[in-house]
GROMACS .gro file of N, CA, C and O in nm:
model
  312
    1MET      N    1   0.104  -0.113  -0.028
    1MET     CA    2  -0.014   0.006  -0.023
    1MET      C    3   0.082   0.100  -0.018
    1MET      O    4   0.175   0.113   0.071
    2ASP      N    5   0.046   0.247  -0.107
    2ASP     CA    6   0.130   0.356  -0.076
    2ASP      C    7   0.125   0.405   0.020
    2ASP      O    8  -0.016   0.483   0.084
    3SER      N    9   0.191   0.457   0.144
    3SER     CA   10   0.221   0.551   0.277
    3SER      C   11   0.113   0.676   0.221
    3SER      O   12   0.096   0.731   0.327
    4SER      N   13   0.168   0.732   0.105
    4SER     CA   14   0.125   0.853   0.142
    4SER      C   15  -0.051   0.910   0.077
    4SER      O   16  -0.096   1.009   0.088
    5SER      N   17  -0.101   0.757   0.072
    5SER     CA   18  -0.290   0.758   0.050
    5SER      C   19  -0.367   0.762   0.183
    5SER      O   20  -0.303   0.661   0.277
    6PRO      N   21  -0.410   0.814   0.197
    6PRO     CA   22  -0.541   0.812   0.339
    6PRO      C   23  -0.631   0.654   0.284
    6PRO      O   24  -0.630   0.667   0.466
    7PHE      N   25  -0.596   0.651   0.209
    7PHE     CA   26  -0.707   0.575   0.234
    7PHE      C   27  -0.620   0.362   0.194
    7PHE      O   28  -0.514   0.406   0.131
    8ASP      N   29  -0.697   0.260   0.258
    8ASP     CA   30  -0.640   0.126   0.212
    8ASP      C   31  -0.757   0.055   0.109
    8ASP      O   32  -0.721  -0.049   0.059
    9SER      N   33  -0.907   0.134   0.074
    9SER     CA   34  -0.974   0.103   0.009
    9SER      C   35  -1.086   0.168  -0.012
    9SER      O   36  -1.054   0.278   0.005
   10ILE      N   37  -1.129   0.184  -0.131
   10ILE     CA   38  -1.265   0.271  -0.185
   10ILE      C   39  -1.402   0.150  -0.256
   10ILE      O   40  -1.371   0.079  -0.278
   11ILE      N   41  -1.463   0.214  -0.147
   11ILE     CA   42  -1.658   0.118  -0.214
   11ILE      C   43  -1.684   0.259  -0.286
   11ILE      O   44  -1.710   0.350  -0.246
   12PHE      N   45  -1.736   0.214  -0.419
   12PHE     CA   46  -1.836   0.283  -0.508
   12PHE      C   47  -1.966   0.149  -0.429
   12PHE      O   48  -1.974   0.053  -0.465
   13ASP      N   49  -2.070   0.231  -0.535
   13ASP     CA   50  -2.205   0.227  -0.441
   13ASP      C   51  -2.293   0.326  -0.530
   13ASP      O   52  -2.351   0.424  -0.491
   14LEU      N   53  -2.280   0.265  -0.645
   14LEU     CA   54  -2.362   0.308  -0.768
   14LEU      C   55  -2.514   0.286  -0.791
   14LEU      O   56  -2.569   0.395  -0.855
   15ASP      N   57  -2.576   0.203  -0.721
   15ASP     CA   58  -2.667   0.213  -0.699
   15ASP      C   59  -2.807   0.198  -0.625
   15ASP      O   60  -2.846   0.113  -0.561
   16ASP      N   61  -2.701   0.222  -0.512
   16ASP     CA   62  -2.750   0.259  -0.342
   16ASP      C   63  -2.801   0.150  -0.352
   16ASP      O   64  -2.881   0.123  -0.240
   17THR      N   65  -2.747   0.037  -0.329
   17THR     CA   66  -2.681  -0.049  -0.242
   17THR      C   67  -2.662  -0.107  -0.124
   17THR      O   68  -2.750  -0.171   0.026
   18LEU      N   69  -2.566  -0.012  -0.019
   18LEU     CA   70  -2.499  -0.033   0.070
   18LEU      C   71  -2.563   0.105   0.093
   18LEU      O   72  -2.574   0.114   0.293
   19TYR      N   73  -2.578   0.219   0.024
   19TYR     CA   74  -2.651   0.319   0.165
   19TYR      C   75  -2.803   0.359   0.081
   19TYR      O   76  -2.781   0.378  -0.060
   20SER      N   77  -2.829   0.400   0.163
   20SER     CA   78  -2.975   0.428   0.127
   20SER      C   79  -2.941   0.586   0.037
   20SER      O   80  -2.904   0.650   0.043
   21ALA      N   81  -3.054   0.622  -0.050
   21ALA     CA   82  -3.087   0.709  -0.175
   21ALA      C   83  -3.113   0.845  -0.098
   21ALA      O   84  -3.088   0.974  -0.100
   22LYS      N   85  -3.151   0.814   0.083
   22LYS     CA   86  -3.164   0.947   0.137
   22LYS      C   87  -3.001   1.008   0.232
   22LYS      O   88  -3.071   1.113   0.247
   23THR      N   89  -2.937   0.976   0.146
   23THR     CA   90  -2.758   0.994   0.210
   23THR      C   91  -2.797   1.114   0.111
   23THR      O   92  -2.703   1.163   0.162
   24GLY      N   93  -2.809   1.108   0.022
   24GLY     CA   94  -2.757   1.227  -0.138
   24GLY      C   95  -2.648   1.196  -0.182
   24GLY      O   96  -2.591   1.267  -0.267
   25ILE      N   97  -2.576   1.080  -0.216
   25ILE     CA   98  -2.540   1.045  -0.206
   25ILE      C   99  -2.476   1.035  -0.424
   25ILE      O  100  -2.447   1.080  -0.509
   26GLY      N  101  -2.693   0.969  -0.442
   26GLY     CA  102  -2.633   0.981  -0.567
   26GLY      C  103  -2.701   1.091  -0.655
   26GLY      O  104  -2.615   1.150  -0.750
   27GLN      N  105  -2.754   1.159  -0.596
   27GLN     CA  106  -2.732   1.332  -0.628
   27GLN      C  107  -2.634   1.415  -0.629
   27GLN      O  108  -2.595   1.447  -0.743
   28SER      N  109  -2.558   1.341  -0.565
   28SER     CA  110  -2.397   1.518  -0.569
   28SER      C  111  -2.348   1.360  -0.614
   28SER      O  112  -2.262   1.474  -0.781
   29LEU      N  113  -2.338   1.253  -0.681
   29LEU     CA  114  -2.271   1.200  -0.850
   29LEU      C  115  -2.354   1.269  -0.921
   29LEU      O  116  -2.271   1.345  -1.027
   30LYS      N  117  -2.472   1.263  -0.979
   30LYS     CA  118  -2.559   1.346  -1.063
   30LYS      C  119  -2.496   1.466  -1.108
   30LYS      O  120  -2.475   1.510  -1.194
   31LYS      N  121  -2.484   1.523  -0.994
   31LYS     CA  122  -2.397   1.701  -0.959
   31LYS      C  123  -2.284   1.728  -1.020
   31LYS      O  124  -2.226   1.799  -1.132
   32ASN      N  125  -2.169   1.604  -1.039
   32ASN     CA  126  -2.085   1.601  -1.006
   32ASN      C  127  -2.050   1.582  -1.139
   32ASN      O  128  -1.974   1.606  -1.238
   33ILE      N  129  -2.136   1.479  -1.229
   33ILE     CA  130  -2.106   1.447  -1.359
   33ILE      C  131  -2.145   1.518  -1.410
   33ILE      O  132  -2.101   1.595  -1.547
   34ASP      N  133  -2.259   1.648  -1.404
   34ASP     CA  134  -2.336   1.766  -1.459
   34ASP      C  135  -2.226   1.842  -1.445
   34ASP      O  136  -2.154   1.898  -1.582
   35ASP      N  137  -2.198   1.851  -1.360
   35ASP     CA  138  -2.071   2.000  -1.338
   35ASP      C  139  -1.892   1.943  -1.388
   35ASP      O  140  -1.869   2.051  -1.530
   36PHE      N  141  -1.902   1.833  -1.477
   36PHE     CA  142  -1.823   1.778  -1.523
   36PHE      C  143  -1.840   1.797  -1.688
   36PHE      O  144  -1.734   1.890  -1.762
   37LEU      N  145  -1.994   1.761  -1.686
   37LEU     CA  146  -2.025   1.791  -1.849
   37LEU      C  147  -1.996   1.947  -1.897
   37LEU      O  148  -1.916   1.992  -2.059
   38VAL      N  149  -2.012   2.017  -1.782
   38VAL     CA  150  -1.979   2.162  -1.824
   38VAL      C  151  -1.879   2.205  -1.803
   38VAL      O  152  -1.788   2.295  -1.863
   39GLU      N  153  -1.791   2.155  -1.715
   39GLU     CA  154  -1.662   2.211  -1.706
   39GLU      C  155  -1.538   2.193  -1.763
   39GLU      O  156  -1.473   2.274  -1.826
   40LYS      N  157  -1.612   2.113  -1.806
   40LYS     CA  158  -1.475   1.975  -1.892
   40LYS      C  159  -1.490   1.967  -1.996
   40LYS      O  160  -1.382   2.002  -2.110
   41CYS      N  161  -1.599   1.973  -2.063
   41CYS     CA  162  -1.571   1.928  -2.170
   41CYS      C  163  -1.723   2.027  -2.236
   41CYS      O  164  -1.707   1.993  -2.358
   42GLY      N  165  -1.755   2.122  -2.162
   42GLY     CA  166  -1.782   2.262  -2.253
   42GLY      C  167  -1.972   2.245  -2.327
   42GLY      O  168  -1.977   2.378  -2.346
   43PHE      N  169  -2.038   2.202  -2.263
   43PHE     CA  170  -2.177   2.126  -2.268
   43PHE      C  171  -2.203   2.270  -2.229
   43PHE      O  172  -2.184   2.350  -2.075
   44PRO      N  173  -2.366   2.371  -2.263
   44PRO     CA  174  -2.429   2.419  -2.161
   44PRO      C  175  -2.469   2.342  -2.061
   44PRO      O  176  -2.508   2.274  -2.063
   45VAL      N  177  -2.456   2.446  -1.947
   45VAL     CA  178  -2.552   2.422  -1.829
   45VAL      C  179  -2.644   2.366  -1.837
   45VAL      O  180  -2.741   2.275  -1.789
   46SER      N  181  -2.741   2.425  -1.913
   46SER     CA  182  -2.896   2.417  -1.934
   46SER      C  183  -2.940   2.300  -1.999
   46SER      O  184  -3.037   2.169  -2.005
   47LYS      N  185  -2.768   2.205  -2.121
   47LYS     CA  186  -2.824   2.097  -2.125
   47LYS      C  187  -2.763   1.899  -2.074
   47LYS      O  188  -2.781   1.803  -2.115
   48ALA      N  189  -2.659   1.960  -1.992
   48ALA     CA  190  -2.635   1.916  -1.889
   48ALA      C  191  -2.631   1.710  -1.840
   48ALA      O  192  -2.643   1.669  -1.856
   49SER      N  193  -2.781   1.820  -1.773
   49SER     CA  194  -2.839   1.703  -1.686
   49SER      C  195  -2.931   1.565  -1.821
   49SER      O  196  -2.881   1.487  -1.763
   50ALA      N  197  -2.960   1.693  -1.876
   50ALA     CA  198  -3.035   1.562  -1.991
   50ALA      C  199  -2.904   1.448  -2.065
   50ALA      O  200  -2.963   1.330  -2.109
   51LEU      N  201  -2.826   1.512  -2.082
   51LEU     CA  202  -2.707   1.418  -2.162
   51LEU      C  203  -2.663   1.344  -2.051
   51LEU      O  204  -2.627   1.215  -2.157
   52ARG      N  205  -2.676   1.441  -1.960
   52ARG     CA  206  -2.621   1.298  -1.928
   52ARG      C  207  -2.730   1.168  -1.870
   52ARG      O  208  -2.657   1.052  -1.846
   53VAL      N  209  -2.801   1.189  -1.846
   53VAL     CA  210  -2.943   1.073  -1.873
   53VAL      C  211  -2.923   1.015  -1.983
   53VAL      O  212  -2.932   0.871  -2.011
   54GLU      N  213  -2.897   1.093  -2.125
   54GLU     CA  214  -2.913   1.014  -2.256
   54GLU      C  215  -2.840   0.889  -2.274
   54GLU      O  216  -2.781   0.833  -2.317
   55LEU      N  217  -2.677   0.967  -2.233
   55LEU     CA  218  -2.565   0.882  -2.256
   55LEU      C  219  -2.581   0.778  -2.108
   55LEU      O  220  -2.507   0.688  -2.175
   56PHE      N  221  -2.662   0.769  -2.030
   56PHE     CA  222  -2.685   0.657  -2.001
   56PHE      C  223  -2.764   0.589  -2.002
   56PHE      O  224  -2.688   0.422  -1.983
   57LYS      N  225  -2.878   0.615  -2.084
   57LYS     CA  226  -2.962   0.508  -2.086
   57LYS      C  227  -2.876   0.496  -2.183
   57LYS      O  228  -2.919   0.332  -2.246
   58THR      N  229  -2.821   0.513  -2.304
   58THR     CA  230  -2.802   0.435  -2.458
   58THR      C  231  -2.672   0.418  -2.428
   58THR      O  232  -2.639   0.269  -2.500
   59TYR      N  233  -2.589   0.405  -2.363
   59TYR     CA  234  -2.495   0.365  -2.370
   59TYR      C  235  -2.422   0.268  -2.182
   59TYR      O  236  -2.370   0.204  -2.193
   60GLY      N  237  -2.528   0.260  -2.148
   60GLY     CA  238  -2.514   0.255  -1.945
   60GLY      C  239  -2.402   0.277  -1.830
   60GLY      O  240  -2.420   0.269  -1.738
   61SER      N  241  -2.347   0.426  -1.920
   61SER     CA  242  -2.317   0.500  -1.818
   61SER      C  243  -2.293   0.610  -1.859
   61SER      O  244  -2.263   0.603  -1.988
   62SER      N  245  -2.246   0.716  -1.800
   62SER     CA  246  -2.179   0.866  -1.871
   62SER      C  247  -2.098   0.867  -1.926
   62SER      O  248  -2.022   0.896  -2.051
   63LEU      N  249  -1.940   0.806  -1.826
   63LEU     CA  250  -1.846   0.774  -1.902
   63LEU      C  251  -1.870   0.726  -2.019
   63LEU      O  252  -1.760   0.718  -2.102
   64ALA      N  253  -1.888   0.580  -2.027
   64ALA     CA  254  -1.884   0.494  -2.147
   64ALA      C  255  -1.966   0.589  -2.276
   64ALA      O  256  -1.907   0.551  -2.405
   65GLY      N  257  -2.084   0.682  -2.223
   65GLY     CA  258  -2.129   0.747  -2.376
   65GLY      C  259  -2.022   0.851  -2.391
   65GLY      O  260  -2.023   0.928  -2.532
   66LEU      N  261  -1.920   0.916  -2.311
   66LEU     CA  262  -1.895   1.021  -2.348
   66LEU      C  263  -1.779   1.010  -2.415
   66LEU      O  264  -1.681   1.025  -2.517
   67ARG      N  265  -1.732   0.835  -2.390
   67ARG     CA  266  -1.625   0.766  -2.467
   67ARG      C  267  -1.634   0.733  -2.617
   67ARG      O  268  -1.556   0.763  -2.712
   68VAL      N  269  -1.723   0.736  -2.668
   68VAL     CA  270  -1.765   0.671  -2.738
   68VAL      C  271  -1.856   0.829  -2.847
   68VAL      O  272  -1.796   0.835  -2.944
   69ILE      N  273  -1.842   0.932  -2.782
   69ILE     CA  274  -1.865   1.107  -2.821
   69ILE      C  275  -1.715   1.077  -2.868
   69ILE      O  276  -1.641   1.190  -2.972
   70ILE      N  277  -1.617   1.086  -2.826
   70ILE     CA  278  -1.414   1.158  -2.825
   70ILE      C  279  -1.453   1.028  -2.931
   70ILE      O  280  -1.315   1.083  -2.983
   71LEU      N  281  -1.443   0.902  -2.956
   71LEU     CA  282  -1.406   0.815  -3.048
   71LEU      C  283  -1.445   0.857  -3.195
   71LEU      O  284  -1.406   0.864  -3.250
   72PHE      N  285  -1.545   0.933  -3.175
   72PHE     CA  286  -1.657   0.927  -3.294
   72PHE      C  287  -1.555   1.077  -3.388
   72PHE      O  288  -1.555   1.091  -3.455
   73LEU      N  289  -1.600   1.175  -3.232
   73LEU     CA  290  -1.507   1.343  -3.256
   73LEU      C  291  -1.359   1.204  -3.346
   73LEU      O  292  -1.319   1.332  -3.480
   74ALA      N  293  -1.257   1.156  -3.305
   74ALA     CA  294  -1.087   1.177  -3.358
   74ALA      C  295  -1.126   1.108  -3.484
   74ALA      O  296  -1.047   1.121  -3.536
   75LEU      N  297  -1.263   0.984  -3.511
   75LEU     CA  298  -1.271   1.014  -3.640
   75LEU      C  299  -1.242   1.030  -3.799
   75LEU      O  300  -1.242   1.070  -3.855
   76ILE      N  301  -1.369   1.167  -3.674
   76ILE     CA  302  -1.414   1.261  -3.812
   76ILE      C  303  -1.350   1.352  -3.803
   76ILE      O  304  -1.276   1.415  -3.958
   77LEU      N  305  -1.253   1.409  -3.739
   77LEU     CA  306  -1.173   1.451  -3.763
   77LEU      C  307  -1.059   1.428  -3.808
   77LEU      O  308  -0.920   1.559  -3.792
   78ASN      N  309  -0.997   1.312  -3.787
   78ASN     CA  310  -0.894   1.268  -3.822
   78ASN      C  311  -0.888   1.264  -4.010
   78ASN      O  312  -0.933   1.241  -4.070
   0.00000   0.00000   0.00000
């Protein structure tokens, strides 16, 4: 284990199995994804939530959807 890390493990609970939805973890995750889409990818704030949902529905996760978009852009721009 790297002694510079304060963690020895990380647990992901993306479907509210370990923690109740009432904790707000899911809402925080959605906000973080929306913020990433706006701040890092340049999407308008007004479109971020709808894009996150559409990517999730289409590709199974927002990250998977962003990977497809990046790959598509790389193919058409080269």
